[in-house]
PDB file of C-alpha atoms in Angstrom:
ATOM      1  CA  MET S  30      26.898  62.102 157.300  1.00 89.00           C
ATOM      2  CA  ASP S  31      23.269  61.104 156.570  1.00 89.00           C
ATOM      3  CA  ASP S  32      21.580  64.472 157.035  1.00 93.00           C
ATOM      4  CA  LEU S  33      22.905  67.668 155.685  1.00 98.00           C
ATOM      5  CA  GLN S  34      19.852  69.733 156.419  1.00 97.00           C
ATOM      6  CA  GLY S  35      20.716  72.786 158.476  1.00 98.00           C
ATOM      7  CA  LYS S  36      24.425  71.791 158.706  1.00 98.00           C
ATOM      8  CA  VAL S  37      27.153  74.492 158.030  1.00 98.00           C
ATOM      9  CA  ALA S  38      29.585  74.186 155.217  1.00 98.00           C
ATOM     10  CA  VAL S  39      32.697  76.296 154.552  1.00 98.00           C
ATOM     11  CA  ILE S  40      34.141  76.477 151.028  1.00 99.00           C
ATOM     12  CA  THR S  41      37.301  78.146 149.977  1.00 98.00           C
ATOM     13  CA  GLY S  42      37.665  79.285 146.288  1.00 98.00           C
ATOM     14  CA  ALA S  43      33.893  79.503 146.270  1.00 98.00           C
ATOM     15  CA  ALA S  44      33.322  82.454 143.951  1.00 97.00           C
ATOM     16  CA  SER S  45      33.569  80.352 140.807  1.00 96.00           C
ATOM     17  CA  GLY S  46      34.328  76.932 139.394  1.00 97.00           C
ATOM     18  CA  ILE S  47      34.096  73.794 141.536  1.00 98.00           C
ATOM     19  CA  GLY S  48      33.756  75.954 144.672  1.00 98.00           C
ATOM     20  CA  ARG S  49      30.649  77.490 143.380  1.00 98.00           C
ATOM     21  CA  GLY S  50      29.250  74.119 142.159  1.00 98.00           C
ATOM     22  CA  MET S  51      29.691  72.706 145.635  1.00 98.00           C
ATOM     23  CA  ALA S  52      28.025  75.814 147.213  1.00 98.00           C
ATOM     24  CA  GLU S  53      24.998  75.328 144.877  1.00 98.00           C
ATOM     25  CA  ALA S  54      24.743  71.603 145.629  1.00 98.00           C
ATOM     26  CA  PHE S  55      25.081  72.198 149.371  1.00 98.00           C
ATOM     27  CA  ALA S  56      22.402  74.849 149.351  1.00 98.00           C
ATOM     28  CA  ASP S  57      20.012  72.542 147.607  1.00 98.00           C
ATOM     29  CA  ALA S  58      20.744  69.949 150.315  1.00 98.00           C
ATOM     30  CA  GLY S  59      19.586  72.468 152.853  1.00 98.00           C
ATOM     31  CA  MET S  60      22.987  73.518 154.244  1.00 98.00           C
ATOM     32  CA  ARG S  61      24.042  76.950 155.452  1.00 98.00           C
ATOM     33  CA  VAL S  62      27.179  77.909 153.420  1.00 98.00           C
ATOM     34  CA  VAL S  63      30.059  80.194 154.097  1.00 98.00           C
ATOM     35  CA  LEU S  64      31.612  81.223 150.792  1.00 98.00           C
ATOM     36  CA  SER S  65      35.252  82.359 150.899  1.00 98.00           C
ATOM     37  CA  ASP S  66      37.542  83.662 148.115  1.00 98.00           C
ATOM     38  CA  LEU S  67      40.028  86.432 147.650  1.00 97.00           C
ATOM     39  CA  GLU S  68      38.310  87.814 144.546  1.00 96.00           C
ATOM     40  CA  VAL S  69      35.979  90.303 146.311  1.00 97.00           C
ATOM     41  CA  ASP S  70      33.666  91.366 143.498  1.00 97.00           C
ATOM     42  CA  ALA S  71      33.208  87.828 142.196  1.00 97.00           C
ATOM     43  CA  LEU S  72      32.546  86.462 145.749  1.00 98.00           C
ATOM     44  CA  HIS S  73      29.897  89.092 146.495  1.00 97.00           C
ATOM     45  CA  ALA S  74      28.268  88.507 143.116  1.00 98.00           C
ATOM     46  CA  THR S  75      28.107  84.753 143.680  1.00 98.00           C
ATOM     47  CA  THR S  76      26.779  85.206 147.156  1.00 98.00           C
ATOM     48  CA  ALA S  77      24.061  87.608 146.060  1.00 98.00           C
ATOM     49  CA  GLU S  78      23.007  85.171 143.255  1.00 98.00           C
ATOM     50  CA  LEU S  79      22.869  82.207 145.686  1.00 98.00           C
ATOM     51  CA  ARG S  80      20.932  84.349 148.291  1.00 98.00           C
ATOM     52  CA  ASN S  81      18.492  85.570 145.667  1.00 97.00           C
ATOM     53  CA  ALA S  82      17.860  81.907 144.865  1.00 97.00           C
ATOM     54  CA  GLY S  83      16.909  81.186 148.513  1.00 97.00           C
ATOM     55  CA  ALA S  84      20.174  79.907 149.829  1.00 98.00           C
ATOM     56  CA  ASP S  85      21.375  80.805 153.417  1.00 98.00           C
ATOM     57  CA  VAL S  86      24.933  81.951 152.633  1.00 98.00           C
ATOM     58  CA  HIS S  87      27.568  84.314 154.094  1.00 98.00           C
ATOM     59  CA  ALA S  88      30.649  85.767 152.337  1.00 98.00           C
ATOM     60  CA  VAL S  89      34.138  85.982 153.849  1.00 98.00           C
ATOM     61  CA  VAL S  90      37.127  87.333 151.912  1.00 98.00           C
ATOM     62  CA  ALA S  91      40.177  85.389 152.666  1.00 98.00           C
ATOM     63  CA  ASP S  92      43.526  84.231 151.171  1.00 98.00           C
ATOM     64  CA  VAL S  93      44.065  80.629 152.186  1.00 98.00           C
ATOM     65  CA  SER S  94      47.875  80.973 151.898  1.00 98.00           C
ATOM     66  CA  ALA S  95      47.623  83.405 154.939  1.00 98.00           C
ATOM     67  CA  PRO S  96      47.003  81.510 158.209  1.00 98.00           C
ATOM     68  CA  ASP S  97      45.534  84.703 159.857  1.00 98.00           C
ATOM     69  CA  ASP S  98      43.015  84.891 157.065  1.00 98.00           C
ATOM     70  CA  VAL S  99      41.930  81.265 157.663  1.00 98.00           C
ATOM     71  CA  THR S 100      41.685  81.858 161.307  1.00 98.00           C
ATOM     72  CA  GLY S 101      39.470  84.861 160.560  1.00 98.00           C
ATOM     73  CA  LEU S 102      37.349  82.636 158.282  1.00 98.00           C
ATOM     74  CA  ALA S 103      36.827  80.212 161.104  1.00 98.00           C
ATOM     75  CA  GLU S 104      36.038  82.925 163.583  1.00 98.00           C
ATOM     76  CA  ALA S 105      33.427  84.459 161.101  1.00 98.00           C
ATOM     77  CA  THR S 106      31.874  81.135 160.567  1.00 98.00           C
ATOM     78  CA  LEU S 107      31.441  80.433 164.198  1.00 98.00           C
ATOM     79  CA  GLU S 108      30.064  83.951 164.821  1.00 98.00           C
ATOM     80  CA  LYS S 109      27.566  83.661 161.994  1.00 98.00           C
ATOM     81  CA  TYR S 110      26.340  80.009 162.393  1.00 98.00           C
ATOM     82  CA  GLY S 111      27.893  78.712 165.660  1.00 98.00           C
ATOM     83  CA  ALA S 112      29.403  75.526 164.196  1.00 98.00           C
ATOM     84  CA  VAL S 113      31.154  74.084 161.108  1.00 98.00           C
ATOM     85  CA  HIS S 114      30.283  70.644 159.807  1.00 98.00           C
ATOM     86  CA  VAL S 115      31.751  70.527 156.310  1.00 98.00           C
ATOM     87  CA  LEU S 116      35.068  72.145 155.283  1.00 98.00           C
ATOM     88  CA  CYS S 117      35.983  72.192 151.629  1.00 98.00           C
ATOM     89  CA  ASN S 118      39.654  73.130 151.116  1.00 98.00           C
ATOM     90  CA  ASN S 119      39.022  73.936 147.514  1.00 98.00           C
ATOM     91  CA  ALA S 120      40.912  77.174 146.580  1.00 98.00           C
ATOM     92  CA  GLY S 121      43.607  76.315 144.019  1.00 97.00           C
ATOM     93  CA  ILE S 122      45.700  77.863 141.195  1.00 95.00           C
ATOM     94  CA  TYR S 123      47.590  76.639 138.129  1.00 91.00           C
ATOM     95  CA  SER S 124      51.098  78.061 137.681  1.00 85.00           C
ATOM     96  CA  GLY S 125      54.264  76.988 136.041  1.00 70.00           C
ATOM     97  CA  GLY S 126      54.919  75.002 132.919  1.00 69.00           C
ATOM     98  CA  ARG S 127      57.236  72.539 131.335  1.00 70.00           C
ATOM     99  CA  PRO S 128      60.020  71.997 131.555  1.00 82.00           C
ATOM    100  CA  SER S 129      59.657  72.318 135.336  1.00 88.00           C
ATOM    101  CA  TRP S 130      63.151  73.872 135.728  1.00 90.00           C
ATOM    102  CA  ASP S 131      62.024  76.837 133.705  1.00 90.00           C
ATOM    103  CA  SER S 132      59.463  77.709 136.479  1.00 92.00           C
ATOM    104  CA  THR S 133      60.656  80.354 138.875  1.00 94.00           C
ATOM    105  CA  LEU S 134      60.847  80.274 142.587  1.00 94.00           C
ATOM    106  CA  ASP S 135      58.101  82.808 142.642  1.00 95.00           C
ATOM    107  CA  ASP S 136      55.930  80.284 140.645  1.00 94.00           C
ATOM    108  CA  TRP S 137      56.697  77.675 143.269  1.00 95.00           C
ATOM    109  CA  GLU S 138      56.079  79.870 146.308  1.00 97.00           C
ATOM    110  CA  TRP S 139      52.732  81.049 144.933  1.00 97.00           C
ATOM    111  CA  ILE S 140      51.440  77.660 144.052  1.00 96.00           C
ATOM    112  CA  LEU S 141      52.679  75.866 147.244  1.00 97.00           C
ATOM    113  CA  GLY S 142      51.115  78.677 149.315  1.00 98.00           C
ATOM    114  CA  VAL S 143      47.615  78.294 147.896  1.00 98.00           C
ATOM    115  CA  ASN S 144      47.383  74.674 146.758  1.00 98.00           C
ATOM    116  CA  LEU S 145      49.280  72.930 149.604  1.00 98.00           C
ATOM    117  CA  MET S 146      49.618  75.350 152.515  1.00 98.00           C
ATOM    118  CA  GLY S 147      46.019  76.504 151.992  1.00 98.00           C
ATOM    119  CA  VAL S 148      44.852  73.005 152.734  1.00 98.00           C
ATOM    120  CA  VAL S 149      47.316  72.758 155.672  1.00 98.00           C
ATOM    121  CA  HIS S 150      45.903  75.986 157.089  1.00 98.00           C
ATOM    122  CA  GLY S 151      42.348  74.660 156.733  1.00 98.00           C
ATOM    123  CA  HIS S 152      43.111  71.455 158.564  1.00 98.00           C
ATOM    124  CA  SER S 153      45.160  72.956 161.410  1.00 98.00           C
ATOM    125  CA  ILE S 154      42.532  75.720 162.075  1.00 98.00           C
ATOM    126  CA  PHE S 155      39.238  74.066 161.444  1.00 98.00           C
ATOM    127  CA  LEU S 156      39.848  70.300 162.330  1.00 98.00           C
ATOM    128  CA  PRO S 157      40.290  70.922 166.126  1.00 98.00           C
ATOM    129  CA  ILE S 158      37.083  72.792 166.078  1.00 98.00           C
ATOM    130  CA  MET S 159      35.280  70.056 164.221  1.00 98.00           C
ATOM    131  CA  ILE S 160      36.712  67.493 166.601  1.00 98.00           C
ATOM    132  CA  GLU S 161      35.829  69.434 169.681  1.00 98.00           C
ATOM    133  CA  GLN S 162      32.204  69.743 168.511  1.00 97.00           C
ATOM    134  CA  GLY S 163      31.743  66.064 168.920  1.00 96.00           C
ATOM    135  CA  GLU S 164      29.410  65.896 166.029  1.00 96.00           C
ATOM    136  CA  GLU S 165      29.644  64.216 162.600  1.00 97.00           C
ATOM    137  CA  ALA S 166      31.785  66.322 160.297  1.00 98.00           C
ATOM    138  CA  HIS S 167      33.590  66.027 156.978  1.00 98.00           C
ATOM    139  CA  ILE S 168      36.485  67.584 155.114  1.00 98.00           C
ATOM    140  CA  VAL S 169      36.773  67.663 151.392  1.00 98.00           C
ATOM    141  CA  ASN S 170      40.183  68.399 149.933  1.00 98.00           C
ATOM    142  CA  THR S 171      40.223  69.236 146.171  1.00 98.00           C
ATOM    143  CA  ALA S 172      43.160  67.672 144.535  1.00 98.00           C
ATOM    144  CA  SER S 173      43.161  66.646 140.806  1.00 97.00           C
ATOM    145  CA  ILE S 174      43.318  63.672 138.545  1.00 96.00           C
ATOM    146  CA  ALA S 175      46.833  65.165 137.797  1.00 94.00           C
ATOM    147  CA  ALA S 176      47.832  63.987 141.291  1.00 96.00           C
ATOM    148  CA  LEU S 177      47.280  60.375 140.429  1.00 96.00           C
ATOM    149  CA  LEU S 178      48.895  60.436 136.980  1.00 94.00           C
ATOM    150  CA  GLY S 179      52.304  62.221 137.345  1.00 83.00           C
ATOM    151  CA  GLY S 180      53.840  64.484 134.692  1.00 74.00           C
ATOM    152  CA  SER S 181      52.077  67.731 135.645  1.00 78.00           C
ATOM    153  CA  SER S 182      55.005  69.728 136.940  1.00 87.00           C
ATOM    154  CA  LEU S 183      54.204  72.255 139.761  1.00 93.00           C
ATOM    155  CA  TYR S 184      50.480  71.830 139.770  1.00 94.00           C
ATOM    156  CA  GLY S 185      50.687  67.973 139.873  1.00 94.00           C
ATOM    157  CA  ALA S 186      53.265  68.092 142.620  1.00 95.00           C
ATOM    158  CA  THR S 187      51.000  70.203 144.841  1.00 97.00           C
ATOM    159  CA  LYS S 188      47.946  68.104 144.200  1.00 97.00           C
ATOM    160  CA  ALA S 189      49.822  64.872 144.852  1.00 97.00           C
ATOM    161  CA  ALA S 190      50.892  66.332 148.107  1.00 98.00           C
ATOM    162  CA  VAL S 191      47.227  67.050 148.919  1.00 98.00           C
ATOM    163  CA  VAL S 192      46.275  63.323 148.289  1.00 98.00           C
ATOM    164  CA  ALA S 193      49.137  62.147 150.523  1.00 98.00           C
ATOM    165  CA  LEU S 194      48.207  64.495 153.301  1.00 98.00           C
ATOM    166  CA  SER S 195      44.492  63.572 153.010  1.00 98.00           C
ATOM    167  CA  GLU S 196      45.281  59.912 153.212  1.00 98.00           C
ATOM    168  CA  THR S 197      47.357  60.513 156.377  1.00 98.00           C
ATOM    169  CA  ILE S 198      44.605  62.467 157.994  1.00 98.00           C
ATOM    170  CA  HIS S 199      42.090  59.809 157.210  1.00 98.00           C
ATOM    171  CA  HIS S 200      44.203  57.288 159.049  1.00 98.00           C
ATOM    172  CA  GLU S 201      44.630  59.556 161.973  1.00 98.00           C
ATOM    173  CA  LEU S 202      40.894  60.349 162.290  1.00 98.00           C
ATOM    174  CA  VAL S 203      39.722  56.737 162.009  1.00 98.00           C
ATOM    175  CA  GLY S 204      42.628  55.359 164.131  1.00 98.00           C
ATOM    176  CA  GLY S 205      42.000  57.908 166.756  1.00 97.00           C
ATOM    177  CA  GLY S 206      38.269  57.346 166.979  1.00 97.00           C
ATOM    178  CA  PHE S 207      37.437  60.867 165.966  1.00 98.00           C
ATOM    179  CA  LYS S 208      34.113  61.657 164.242  1.00 97.00           C
ATOM    180  CA  PRO S 209      35.121  63.755 161.376  1.00 98.00           C
ATOM    181  CA  ARG S 210      35.850  62.043 158.054  1.00 98.00           C
ATOM    182  CA  ILE S 211      37.597  63.175 155.004  1.00 98.00           C
ATOM    183  CA  SER S 212      37.478  62.887 151.200  1.00 98.00           C
ATOM    184  CA  VAL S 213      39.815  63.901 148.440  1.00 98.00           C
ATOM    185  CA  LEU S 214      38.335  65.211 145.257  1.00 98.00           C
ATOM    186  CA  CYS S 215      40.294  64.291 142.051  1.00 98.00           C
ATOM    187  CA  PRO S 216      38.350  65.685 139.176  1.00 97.00           C
ATOM    188  CA  GLY S 217      39.338  65.560 135.413  1.00 95.00           C
ATOM    189  CA  VAL S 218      38.378  68.279 132.958  1.00 93.00           C
ATOM    190  CA  VAL S 219      35.773  70.634 134.461  1.00 96.00           C
ATOM    191  CA  ALA S 220      34.441  73.821 133.072  1.00 93.00           C
ATOM    192  CA  THR S 221      36.404  76.299 135.123  1.00 93.00           C
ATOM    193  CA  ASN S 222      38.737  79.316 134.594  1.00 89.00           C
ATOM    194  CA  ILE S 223      41.789  77.419 135.990  1.00 85.00           C
ATOM    195  CA  PHE S 224      44.005  78.742 133.244  1.00 82.00           C
ATOM    196  CA  ASP S 225      43.311  82.387 134.202  1.00 88.00           C
ATOM    197  CA  ALA S 226      44.685  82.016 137.667  1.00 89.00           C
ATOM    198  CA  GLU S 227      47.330  84.713 136.873  1.00 89.00           C
ATOM    199  CA  ARG S 228      44.515  87.255 137.472  1.00 91.00           C
ATOM    200  CA  ASN S 229      44.982  86.673 141.158  1.00 92.00           C
ATOM    201  CA  ARG S 230      48.808  86.469 141.249  1.00 94.00           C
ATOM    202  CA  PRO S 231      50.104  88.510 144.244  1.00 94.00           C
ATOM    203  CA  THR S 232      52.508  91.349 143.473  1.00 95.00           C
ATOM    204  CA  ARG S 233      54.996  89.690 145.903  1.00 96.00           C
ATOM    205  CA  PHE S 234      55.538  86.933 143.364  1.00 95.00           C
ATOM    206  CA  PRO S 235      56.215  88.975 140.134  1.00 94.00           C
ATOM    207  CA  GLU S 236      58.523  86.643 138.257  1.00 93.00           C
ATOM    208  CA  ALA S 237      56.659  84.042 136.181  1.00 91.00           C
ATOM    209  CA  GLY S 238      58.322  81.370 134.162  1.00 89.00           C
ATOM    210  CA  PRO S 239      57.562  80.837 130.548  1.00 83.00           C
ATOM    211  CA  ARG S 240      54.597  78.613 129.314  1.00 77.00           C
ATOM    212  CA  PRO S 241      55.580  75.413 127.521  1.00 71.00           C
ATOM    213  CA  ASP S 242      56.750  75.702 123.900  1.00 72.00           C
ATOM    214  CA  GLY S 243      53.769  75.254 121.558  1.00 70.00           C
ATOM    215  CA  TRP S 244      51.129  75.328 124.248  1.00 72.00           C
ATOM    216  CA  ASP S 245      47.952  76.979 123.045  1.00 76.00           C
ATOM    217  CA  ILE S 246      46.269  78.530 126.234  1.00 74.00           C
ATOM    218  CA  ASP S 247      43.223  79.478 124.210  1.00 81.00           C
ATOM    219  CA  ALA S 248      42.748  75.964 122.982  1.00 79.00           C
ATOM    220  CA  ALA S 249      43.198  74.743 126.609  1.00 79.00           C
ATOM    221  CA  ARG S 250      40.428  77.232 127.790  1.00 82.00           C
ATOM    222  CA  LYS S 251      38.071  76.001 125.062  1.00 85.00           C
ATOM    223  CA  GLU S 252      38.692  72.374 126.010  1.00 82.00           C
ATOM    224  CA  PHE S 253      37.949  72.997 129.735  1.00 83.00           C
ATOM    225  CA  ALA S 254      34.874  75.076 128.719  1.00 86.00           C
ATOM    226  CA  LEU S 255      33.474  71.824 127.361  1.00 85.00           C
ATOM    227  CA  GLY S 256      34.243  69.887 130.621  1.00 88.00           C
ATOM    228  CA  THR S 257      31.927  68.655 133.294  1.00 95.00           C
ATOM    229  CA  SER S 258      29.820  71.404 134.868  1.00 97.00           C
ATOM    230  CA  PRO S 259      30.975  72.461 138.360  1.00 97.00           C
ATOM    231  CA  ARG S 260      27.418  71.751 139.667  1.00 98.00           C
ATOM    232  CA  ALA S 261      27.708  68.153 138.664  1.00 98.00           C
ATOM    233  CA  ILE S 262      31.035  67.922 140.537  1.00 98.00           C
ATOM    234  CA  GLY S 263      29.250  69.495 143.478  1.00 98.00           C
ATOM    235  CA  GLU S 264      26.530  66.836 143.491  1.00 98.00           C
ATOM    236  CA  GLN S 265      29.215  64.102 143.422  1.00 98.00           C
ATOM    237  CA  VAL S 266      30.707  65.666 146.397  1.00 98.00           C
ATOM    238  CA  VAL S 267      27.438  65.698 148.343  1.00 98.00           C
ATOM    239  CA  GLN S 268      27.072  61.965 147.564  1.00 98.00           C
ATOM    240  CA  ALA S 269      30.554  61.214 148.749  1.00 98.00           C
ATOM    241  CA  ILE S 270      29.960  63.017 152.036  1.00 98.00           C
ATOM    242  CA  HIS S 271      26.725  60.946 152.512  1.00 98.00           C
ATOM    243  CA  GLU S 272      28.777  57.752 151.870  1.00 98.00           C
ATOM    244  CA  GLU S 273      31.867  58.871 153.805  1.00 98.00           C
ATOM    245  CA  ARG S 274      33.792  57.920 150.688  1.00 98.00           C
ATOM    246  CA  PHE S 275      37.566  58.940 150.703  1.00 98.00           C
ATOM    247  CA  TYR S 276      38.453  58.934 146.968  1.00 98.00           C
ATOM    248  CA  VAL S 277      36.089  61.015 144.858  1.00 98.00           C
ATOM    249  CA  LEU S 278      36.997  60.215 141.193  1.00 98.00           C
ATOM    250  CA  THR S 279      34.629  62.202 139.104  1.00 97.00           C
ATOM    251  CA  HIS S 280      35.859  61.153 135.587  1.00 96.00           C
ATOM    252  CA  PRO S 281      35.893  57.353 135.214  1.00 96.00           C
ATOM    253  CA  GLU S 282      37.442  57.627 131.761  1.00 96.00           C
ATOM    254  CA  TRP S 283      40.757  58.305 133.552  1.00 96.00           C
ATOM    255  CA  LYS S 284      40.760  55.051 135.629  1.00 97.00           C
ATOM    256  CA  GLY S 285      42.779  53.208 132.949  1.00 96.00           C
ATOM    257  CA  HIS S 286      45.438  55.860 133.128  1.00 96.00           C
ATOM    258  CA  ILE S 287      45.649  55.560 136.947  1.00 97.00           C
ATOM    259  CA  GLU S 288      45.907  51.674 136.651  1.00 97.00           C
ATOM    260  CA  HIS S 289      48.624  52.149 134.065  1.00 97.00           C
ATOM    261  CA  ARG S 290      50.643  54.241 136.449  1.00 96.00           C
ATOM    262  CA  MET S 291      50.072  51.949 139.468  1.00 97.00           C
ATOM    263  CA  LYS S 292      51.264  48.869 137.490  1.00 97.00           C
ATOM    264  CA  GLN S 293      54.430  50.633 136.496  1.00 97.00           C
ATOM    265  CA  ILE S 294      55.117  51.422 140.160  1.00 97.00           C
ATOM    266  CA  LEU S 295      54.493  47.834 141.277  1.00 98.00           C
ATOM    267  CA  ASN S 296      56.608  46.487 138.428  1.00 98.00           C
ATOM    268  CA  GLY S 297      59.358  48.961 139.005  1.00 98.00           C
ATOM    269  CA  ASP S 298      59.158  50.257 135.427  1.00 97.00           C
ATOM    270  CA  ASN S 299      60.137  53.549 134.218  1.00 97.00           C
ATOM    271  CA  PRO S 300      57.183  55.899 133.874  1.00 95.00           C
ATOM    272  CA  THR S 301      55.362  56.457 130.698  1.00 95.00           C
ATOM    273  CA  GLN S 302      52.173  58.318 129.951  1.00 91.00           C
ATOM    274  CA  LEU S 303      49.129  57.282 127.919  1.00 94.00           C
ATOM    275  CA  PRO S 304      47.380  59.789 125.681  1.00 93.00           C
ATOM    276  CA  PRO S 305      44.476  61.524 127.397  1.00 90.00           C
ATOM    277  CA  PRO S 306      40.972  60.072 126.846  1.00 90.00           C
ATOM    278  CA  THR S 307      38.805  61.799 124.258  1.00 77.00           C
ATOM    279  CA  MET S 308      36.113  63.968 125.745  1.00 60.00           C
TER     280      MET S 308
END
């Protein structure tokens, strides 16, 4: 997509983190943006801040794990702006720990509902609309560098599924001659509150598994606080949409780790992991 001016973007998980970073970058590109999240207060606060800065934004509360909510999000978008040109399936959570068998079925159902089925719902509800419009359009699915490395238990499993699904949809769109294009965003360490996802855990999934032995969540929060700014990620997403680039790898320091894993697959070697790169 060459020109984003006046185009309409929908972002899930937009109240904070990468979602908010994308909203800021899209607004600066002249887009009209629908912000969606299930955190009502945070969503309205972010919407007000962006609007006060001059952005044309609209807020819709939605839980992406509920297809009716995503349908409502699409209807609200069309009612407000009349079209949708960019969809960012960004809402995501971190749940579960290692060893993976200590994670509960509630952990699995919660994270699958948001990280994977949220993306599925976005595609199934929005993509037919985007195709029917007959205009240039783009989908951005937020996965993670963890999807390309392995060894990240529940979170990595859901994000790897997002990559596989995105690749399939890319082939379907290109092979079918449809105008929409798709990207998969695989960020590394970004300054978000990903480790505080439990604040939004539904009451229907009460049983949480233990955290890994020796894992210091406060240290993890501090490490991520020093990560790349969400706004910088948003700007990389804008560039990827312009270029119609499928893989959006925001942290090049991880490329050697991806290569290590790919070589093991091709050689039929048992998997091993490299230490993380220094920040």
